[in-house]
Coordinates of C-alpha atoms and ligand atoms in Angstrom, one line a residue:
X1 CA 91.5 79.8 137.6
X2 CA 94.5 78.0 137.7
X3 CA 96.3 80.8 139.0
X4 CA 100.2 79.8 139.6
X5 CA 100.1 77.0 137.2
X6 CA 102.8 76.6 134.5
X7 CA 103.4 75.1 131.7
X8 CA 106.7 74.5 129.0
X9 CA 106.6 76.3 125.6
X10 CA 108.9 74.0 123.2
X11 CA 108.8 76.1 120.1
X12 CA 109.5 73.8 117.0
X13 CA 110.0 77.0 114.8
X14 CA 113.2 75.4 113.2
X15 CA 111.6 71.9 112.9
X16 CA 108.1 72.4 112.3
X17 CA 108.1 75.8 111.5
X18 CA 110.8 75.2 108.1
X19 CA 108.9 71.9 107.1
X20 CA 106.6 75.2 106.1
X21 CA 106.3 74.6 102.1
X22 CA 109.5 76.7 100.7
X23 CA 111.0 77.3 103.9
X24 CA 114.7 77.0 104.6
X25 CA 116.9 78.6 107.0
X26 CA 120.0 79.7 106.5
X27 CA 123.0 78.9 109.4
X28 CA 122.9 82.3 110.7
X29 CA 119.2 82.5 110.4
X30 CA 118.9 79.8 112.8
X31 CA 121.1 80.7 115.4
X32 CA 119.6 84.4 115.2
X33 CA 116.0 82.6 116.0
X34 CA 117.2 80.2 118.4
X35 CA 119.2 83.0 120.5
X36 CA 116.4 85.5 120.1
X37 CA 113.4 83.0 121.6
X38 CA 115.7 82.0 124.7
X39 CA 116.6 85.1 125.2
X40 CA 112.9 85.8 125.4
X41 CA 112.7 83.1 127.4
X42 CA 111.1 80.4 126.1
X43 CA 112.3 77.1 127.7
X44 CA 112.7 74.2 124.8
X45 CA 113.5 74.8 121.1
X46 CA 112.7 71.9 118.5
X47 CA 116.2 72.2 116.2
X48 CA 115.8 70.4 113.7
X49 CA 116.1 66.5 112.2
X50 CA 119.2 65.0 112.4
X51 CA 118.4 62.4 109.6
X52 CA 118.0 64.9 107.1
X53 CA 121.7 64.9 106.9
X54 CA 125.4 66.1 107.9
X55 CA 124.5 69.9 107.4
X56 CA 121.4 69.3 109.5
X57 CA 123.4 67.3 112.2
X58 CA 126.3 70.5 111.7
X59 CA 124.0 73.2 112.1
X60 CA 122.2 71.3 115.5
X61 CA 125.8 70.7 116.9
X62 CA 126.7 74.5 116.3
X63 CA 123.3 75.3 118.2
X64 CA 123.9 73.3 121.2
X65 CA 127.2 74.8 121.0
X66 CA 125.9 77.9 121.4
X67 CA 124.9 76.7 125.0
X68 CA 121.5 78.6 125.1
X69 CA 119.6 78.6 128.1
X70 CA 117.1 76.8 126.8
X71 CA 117.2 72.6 126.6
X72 CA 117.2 71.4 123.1
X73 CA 115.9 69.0 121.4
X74 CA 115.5 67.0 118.1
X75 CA 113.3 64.9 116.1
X76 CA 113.3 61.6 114.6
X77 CA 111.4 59.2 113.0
X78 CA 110.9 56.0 114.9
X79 CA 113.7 54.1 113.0
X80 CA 116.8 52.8 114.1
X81 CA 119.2 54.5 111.4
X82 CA 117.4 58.0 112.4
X83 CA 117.9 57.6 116.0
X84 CA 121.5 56.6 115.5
X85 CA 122.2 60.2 114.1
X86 CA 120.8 61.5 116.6
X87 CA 124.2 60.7 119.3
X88 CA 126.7 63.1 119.5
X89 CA 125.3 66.5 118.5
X90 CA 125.1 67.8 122.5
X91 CA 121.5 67.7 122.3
X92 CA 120.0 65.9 125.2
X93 CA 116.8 65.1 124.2
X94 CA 115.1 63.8 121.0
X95 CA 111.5 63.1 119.8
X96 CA 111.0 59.7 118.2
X97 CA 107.8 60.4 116.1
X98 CA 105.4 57.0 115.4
X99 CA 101.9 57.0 113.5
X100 CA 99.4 56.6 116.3
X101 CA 96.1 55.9 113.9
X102 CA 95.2 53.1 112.1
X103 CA 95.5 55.0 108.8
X104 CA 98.7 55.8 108.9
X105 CA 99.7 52.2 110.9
X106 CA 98.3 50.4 107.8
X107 CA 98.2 52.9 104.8
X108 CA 101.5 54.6 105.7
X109 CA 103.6 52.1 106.8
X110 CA 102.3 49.2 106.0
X111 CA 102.1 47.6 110.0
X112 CA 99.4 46.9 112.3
X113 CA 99.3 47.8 116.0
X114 CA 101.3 45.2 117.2
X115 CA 104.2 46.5 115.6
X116 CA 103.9 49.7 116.9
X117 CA 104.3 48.9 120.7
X118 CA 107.6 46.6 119.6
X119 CA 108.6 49.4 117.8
X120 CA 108.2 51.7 120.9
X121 CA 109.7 49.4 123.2
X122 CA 112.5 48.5 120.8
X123 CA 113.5 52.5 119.6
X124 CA 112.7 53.8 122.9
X125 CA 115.5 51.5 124.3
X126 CA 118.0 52.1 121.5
X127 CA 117.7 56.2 122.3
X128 CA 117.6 55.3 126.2
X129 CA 121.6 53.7 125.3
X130 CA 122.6 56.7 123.3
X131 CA 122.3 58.5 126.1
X132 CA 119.1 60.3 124.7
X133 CA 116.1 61.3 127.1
X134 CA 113.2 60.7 125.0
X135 CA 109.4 62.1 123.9
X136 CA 107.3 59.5 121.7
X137 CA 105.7 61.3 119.2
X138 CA 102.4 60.0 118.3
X139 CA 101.8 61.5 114.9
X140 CA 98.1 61.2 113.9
X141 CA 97.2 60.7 117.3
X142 CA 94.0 62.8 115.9
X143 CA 92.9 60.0 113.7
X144 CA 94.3 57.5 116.8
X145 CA 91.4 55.0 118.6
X146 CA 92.1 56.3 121.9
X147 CA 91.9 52.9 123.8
X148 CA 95.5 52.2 121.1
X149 CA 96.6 55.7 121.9
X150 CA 96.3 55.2 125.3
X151 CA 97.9 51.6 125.4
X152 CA 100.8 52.8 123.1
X153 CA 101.7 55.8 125.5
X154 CA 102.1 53.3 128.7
X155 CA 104.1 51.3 126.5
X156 CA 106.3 54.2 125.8
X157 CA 106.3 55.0 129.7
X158 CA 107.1 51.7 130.3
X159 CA 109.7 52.1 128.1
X160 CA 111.7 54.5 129.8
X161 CA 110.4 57.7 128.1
X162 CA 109.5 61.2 129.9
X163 CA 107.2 62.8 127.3
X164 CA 104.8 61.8 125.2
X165 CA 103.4 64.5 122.3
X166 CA 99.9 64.4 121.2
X167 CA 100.1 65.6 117.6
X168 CA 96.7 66.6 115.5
X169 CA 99.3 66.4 112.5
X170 CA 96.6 66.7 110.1
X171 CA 94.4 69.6 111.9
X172 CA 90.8 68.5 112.2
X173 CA 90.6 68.6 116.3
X174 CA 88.5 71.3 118.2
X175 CA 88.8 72.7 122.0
X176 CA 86.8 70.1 123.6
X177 CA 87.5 66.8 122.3
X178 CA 91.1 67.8 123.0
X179 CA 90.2 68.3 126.3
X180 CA 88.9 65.2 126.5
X181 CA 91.5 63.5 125.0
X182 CA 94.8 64.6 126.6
X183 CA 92.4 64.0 130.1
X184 CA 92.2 60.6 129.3
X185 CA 95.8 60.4 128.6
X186 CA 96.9 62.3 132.1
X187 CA 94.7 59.9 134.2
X188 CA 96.3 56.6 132.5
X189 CA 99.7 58.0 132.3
X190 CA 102.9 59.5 134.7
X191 CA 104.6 61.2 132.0
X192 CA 104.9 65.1 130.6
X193 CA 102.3 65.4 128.0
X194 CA 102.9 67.4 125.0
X195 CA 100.3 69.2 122.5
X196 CA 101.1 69.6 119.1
X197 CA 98.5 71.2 116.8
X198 CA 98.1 72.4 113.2
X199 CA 95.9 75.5 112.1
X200 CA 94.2 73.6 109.6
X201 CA 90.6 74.9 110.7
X202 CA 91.9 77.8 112.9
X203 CA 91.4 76.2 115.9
X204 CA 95.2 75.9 116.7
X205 CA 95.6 77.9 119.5
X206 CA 92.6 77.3 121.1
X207 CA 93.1 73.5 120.7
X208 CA 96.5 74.3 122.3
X209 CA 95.0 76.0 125.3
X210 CA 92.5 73.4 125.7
X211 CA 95.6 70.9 126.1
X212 CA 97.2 72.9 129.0
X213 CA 94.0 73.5 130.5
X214 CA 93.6 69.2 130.7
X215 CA 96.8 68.9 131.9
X216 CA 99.3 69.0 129.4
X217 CA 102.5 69.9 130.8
X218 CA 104.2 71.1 127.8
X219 CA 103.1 72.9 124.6
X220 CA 104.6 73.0 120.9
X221 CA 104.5 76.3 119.0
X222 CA 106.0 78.1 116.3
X223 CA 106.8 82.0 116.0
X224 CA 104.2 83.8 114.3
X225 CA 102.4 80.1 114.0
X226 CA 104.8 79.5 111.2
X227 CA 104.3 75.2 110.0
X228 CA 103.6 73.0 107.8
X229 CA 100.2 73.6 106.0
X230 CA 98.3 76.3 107.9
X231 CA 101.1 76.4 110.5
X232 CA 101.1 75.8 114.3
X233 CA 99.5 77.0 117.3
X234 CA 101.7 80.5 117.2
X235 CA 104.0 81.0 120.0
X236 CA 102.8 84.6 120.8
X237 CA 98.9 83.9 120.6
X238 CA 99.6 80.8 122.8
X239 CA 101.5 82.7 125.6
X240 CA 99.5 85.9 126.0
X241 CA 96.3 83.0 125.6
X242 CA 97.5 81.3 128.6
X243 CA 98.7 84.6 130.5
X244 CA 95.4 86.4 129.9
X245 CA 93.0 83.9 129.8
X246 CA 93.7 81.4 132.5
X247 CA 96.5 83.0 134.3
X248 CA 99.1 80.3 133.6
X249 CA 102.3 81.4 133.5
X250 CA 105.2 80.0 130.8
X251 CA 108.3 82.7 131.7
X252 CA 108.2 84.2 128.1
X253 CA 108.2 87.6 127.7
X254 CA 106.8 89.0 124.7
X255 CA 108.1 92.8 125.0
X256 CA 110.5 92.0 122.1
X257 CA 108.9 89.7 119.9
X258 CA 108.3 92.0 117.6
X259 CA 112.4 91.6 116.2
X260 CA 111.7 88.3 116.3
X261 CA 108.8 87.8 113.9
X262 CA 110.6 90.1 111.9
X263 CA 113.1 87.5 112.1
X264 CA 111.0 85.1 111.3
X265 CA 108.8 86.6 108.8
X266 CA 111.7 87.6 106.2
X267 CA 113.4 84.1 107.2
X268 CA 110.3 82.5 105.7
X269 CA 110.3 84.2 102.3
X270 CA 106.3 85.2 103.0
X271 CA 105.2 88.2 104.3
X272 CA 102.5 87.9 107.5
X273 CA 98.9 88.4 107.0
X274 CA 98.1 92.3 107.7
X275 CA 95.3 91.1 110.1
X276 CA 97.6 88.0 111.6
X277 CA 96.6 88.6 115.4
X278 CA 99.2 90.2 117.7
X279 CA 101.8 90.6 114.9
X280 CA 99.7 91.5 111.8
X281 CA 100.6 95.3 110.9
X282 CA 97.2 96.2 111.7
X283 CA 96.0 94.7 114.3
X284 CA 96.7 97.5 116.6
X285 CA 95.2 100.3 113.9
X286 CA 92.1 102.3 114.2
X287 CA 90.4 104.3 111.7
X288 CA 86.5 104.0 112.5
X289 CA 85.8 107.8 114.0
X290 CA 84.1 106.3 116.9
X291 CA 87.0 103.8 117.9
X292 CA 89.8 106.9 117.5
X293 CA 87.3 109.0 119.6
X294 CA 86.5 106.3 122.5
X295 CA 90.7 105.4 122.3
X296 CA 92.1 109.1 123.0
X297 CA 89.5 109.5 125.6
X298 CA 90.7 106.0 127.8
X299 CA 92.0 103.5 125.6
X300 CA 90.3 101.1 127.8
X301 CA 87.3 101.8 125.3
X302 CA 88.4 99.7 122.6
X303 CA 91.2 97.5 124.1
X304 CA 91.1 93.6 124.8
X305 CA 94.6 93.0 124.2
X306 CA 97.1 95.3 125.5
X307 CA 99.3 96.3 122.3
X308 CA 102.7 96.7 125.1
X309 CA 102.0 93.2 126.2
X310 CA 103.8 92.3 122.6
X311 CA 106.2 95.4 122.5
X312 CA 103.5 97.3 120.2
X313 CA 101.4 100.4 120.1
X314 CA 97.9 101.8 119.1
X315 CA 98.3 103.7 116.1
X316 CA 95.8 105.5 114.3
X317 CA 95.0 105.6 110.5
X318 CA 93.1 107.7 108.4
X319 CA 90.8 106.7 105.8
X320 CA 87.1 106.4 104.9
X321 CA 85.7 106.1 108.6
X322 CA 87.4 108.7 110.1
X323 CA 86.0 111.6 111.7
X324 CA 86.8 115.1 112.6
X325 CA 88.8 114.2 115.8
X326 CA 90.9 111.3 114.0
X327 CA 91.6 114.4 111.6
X328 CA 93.1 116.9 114.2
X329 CA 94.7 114.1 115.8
X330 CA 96.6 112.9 112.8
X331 CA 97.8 116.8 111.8
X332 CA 98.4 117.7 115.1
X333 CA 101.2 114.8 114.9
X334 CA 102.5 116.3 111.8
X335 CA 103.0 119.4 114.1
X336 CA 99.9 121.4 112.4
X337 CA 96.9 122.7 114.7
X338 CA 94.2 122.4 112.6
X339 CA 90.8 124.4 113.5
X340 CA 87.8 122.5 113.1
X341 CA 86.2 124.1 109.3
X342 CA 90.1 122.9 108.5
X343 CA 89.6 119.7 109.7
X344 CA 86.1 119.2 107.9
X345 CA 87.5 120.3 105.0
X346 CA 90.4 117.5 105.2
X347 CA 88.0 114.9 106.4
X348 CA 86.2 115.2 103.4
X349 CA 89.7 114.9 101.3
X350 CA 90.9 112.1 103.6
X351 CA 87.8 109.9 102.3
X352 CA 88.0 110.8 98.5
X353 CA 91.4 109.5 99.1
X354 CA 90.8 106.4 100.9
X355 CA 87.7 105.5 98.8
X356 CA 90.1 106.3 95.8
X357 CA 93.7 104.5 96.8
X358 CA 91.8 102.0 98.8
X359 CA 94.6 103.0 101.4
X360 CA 95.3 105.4 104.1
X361 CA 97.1 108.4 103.0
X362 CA 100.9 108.7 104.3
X363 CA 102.3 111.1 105.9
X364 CA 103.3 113.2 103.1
X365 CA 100.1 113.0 101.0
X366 CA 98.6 114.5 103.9
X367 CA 100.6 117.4 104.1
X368 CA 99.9 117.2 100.6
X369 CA 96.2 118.0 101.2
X370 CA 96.7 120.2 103.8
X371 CA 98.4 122.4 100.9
X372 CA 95.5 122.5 98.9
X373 CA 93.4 123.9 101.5
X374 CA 92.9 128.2 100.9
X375 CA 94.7 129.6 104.0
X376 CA 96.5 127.4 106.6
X377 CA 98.2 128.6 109.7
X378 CA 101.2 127.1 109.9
X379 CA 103.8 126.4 106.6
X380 CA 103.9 123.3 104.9
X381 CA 107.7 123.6 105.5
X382 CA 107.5 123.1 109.0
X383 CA 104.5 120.6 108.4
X384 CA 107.4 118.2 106.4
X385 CA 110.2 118.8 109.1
X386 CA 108.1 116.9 111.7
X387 CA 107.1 114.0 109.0
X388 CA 110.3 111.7 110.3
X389 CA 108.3 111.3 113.4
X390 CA 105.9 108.4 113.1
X391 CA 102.8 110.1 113.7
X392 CA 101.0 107.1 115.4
X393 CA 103.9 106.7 118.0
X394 CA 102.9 110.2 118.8
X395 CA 99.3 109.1 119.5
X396 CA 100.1 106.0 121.3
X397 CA 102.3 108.1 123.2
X398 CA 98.9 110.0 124.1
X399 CA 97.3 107.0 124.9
X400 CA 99.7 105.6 127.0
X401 CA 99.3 108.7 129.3
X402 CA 95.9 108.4 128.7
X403 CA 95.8 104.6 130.2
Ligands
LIG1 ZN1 103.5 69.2 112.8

């Protein structure tokens, strides 16, 4: 199914992504993201908003300065005086963002319709002179009667601009009525069409891979979904969505993204999620006896995603659900050969723990327990020499060979 097909990640990690409640990057934060996702290889980066003043405009001129491969672009409101500061930073392309729905129109900013389309035809123009190629950015376009929607976006073609974005800016859409929606929009219109949606029900991603699957040509994301509110459809769940589900290709690779939601997790101030999929620090852990079991015999068993697909691994945990083999797995990492009375023994241990610390144990508190048992083969001085080693790199290692 749509085998061949591409589409364009523009990640809006430093637009979207700091409008995040308490988010600010520093300088050398941004340039560290911005080289690190075209170095990845993601195609458009969202930079920033040039109205917000001359330390916004001086960071977005160092960034094109940086001469990334990787077009850039910025955003604006719809207003003269914001488009103005958007000349002469050596970004090529900017967003010019206009409430689509009638709510906004009338409640927001106090217009009806009619001024709207002027407005399009009027900003479009003025950004057109600048020397700007230009997206219209239909904010609520959610909320948006589509026969307005629709009408406004030919105006903006007509208009001279290349892109139009779809934004669910307050989150309420769901897979199909996006399909429905950005259809409508690719039979009535000759323009790239871009999806931009917020997390607010979870939906995301999926509303994002409902977009491309309709036609949209390009797609907005954020690193580790990183946005305002809930966030945005997250870069890595959208790429590895489209790659794995539908077979559409967008050139990132996702080997080293784990740096980069480093990156962008201490940026942010907030730690992740544990179970935030594909970059959660558990996501890729077993414990459950049964699931250790099936994944050192062909990790096939229990694999949908393929951890190396985002430069990860499987690693294995101890705790409550563990069983005897998850036992003599974990000690023969530590370098100890455990024999199987041994390993009941510490199984039993291992769950007292778990049940008491409501954690794993580390690797020292096992070798801790191992201690306590009455006669053990090998000394609990060589046991602490091999601690350095992460023990579940060992196992994936296994399961690697095992795959
Ligand atoms: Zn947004």
């Amino acid at each position: 199914m749509n085998a061949m097909r591409t589409v364009v990640i523009d990640d809006t990690t430093l637009r979207d992504g700091e409008q995040s409640a308490g988010v600010a990057f520093s300088l050398e934060e941004k340039i560290d993201i911005a080289t690190r996702l075209a170095k990845l290889g993601v195609p458009e980066l969202e930079v920033g908003i040039p109205a917000m003043g001359a330390e916004e405009r001086e960071s977005i001129r160092i960034l094109a300065s940086l001469k990334l491969p990787a077009r850039l672009l910025v955003w604006a409101r719809m207003k003269s005086e914001d488009i103005q500061q958007c000349a002469g930073l050596g970004v090529p392309m900017a967003d010019l963002s206009v409430p689509a729905s009638d709510q906004q129109i009338q409640r927001k900013l106090g217009k009806d319709r009619r001024w709207v389309l002027a407005n399009i035809r009027r900003c479009v123009a003025q950004a057109r002179d600048l020397g700007l190629q230009v997206g219209v950015g239909f904010e609520d376009a959610s909320r948006a009667d589509p026969d307005f929607l629709l009408q406004a976006a030919q105006t903006a073609q007509a208009a001279g601009a290349r892109r139009i974005r779809y934004a669910d800016t307050v989150g309420i859409m769901e897979p199909f009525g996006v399909h429905a929606a950005i259809s409508r929009l690719r039979d009535g219109l000759d323009v790239e069409i871009e999806m931009h949606a917020h997390d607010d029900l979870g939906l995301a991603t999926a509303n994002t891979l409902a977009a491309a699957l309709a036609g949209a040509t390009h797609l907005n994301t954020t690193v580790n979904g990183l946005g305002e509110r809930a966030g945005n459809a997250a870069l890595e769940e959208v790429v590895l969505g489209l790659r794995q589900l539908y077979r559409i290709e967008t050139g990132v690779d996702l080997k080293k993204f784990p740096a980069l939601s480093a990156l962008v997790e201490n940026a942010s101030g907030e730690p992740l999620g544990w179970r935030k999929s594909l970059v959660g620090k558990r996501v890729f852990s077993h414990e459950a006896g049964i699931h250790v079991d099936g994944l050192l015999k062909d990790p096939a068993n229990y694999q949908g995603v393929d951890p190396a697909a985002v430069g990860r691994r499987h690693t294995l945990v101890l705790g409550k659900h563990s069983g005897r083999q998850g036992v003599i797995q974990a000690y023969a990492q530590l370098g100890i050969a455990l024999e199987k009375r041994q390993a009941d023994r510490l199984l039993a241990e291992v769950r007292q723990f778990a049940v008491r610390e409501r954690r794993s144990p580390d690797d020292r508190e096992l070798a801790d327990l191992y201690r306590t048992l009455p006669q053990h083969s090998s000394s609990p001085a060589q046991a602490e020499t091999v601690l350095g080693e992460r023990p579940q790199e060992v196992a994936s290692h296994r399961l690697a060979v095992a795959a």
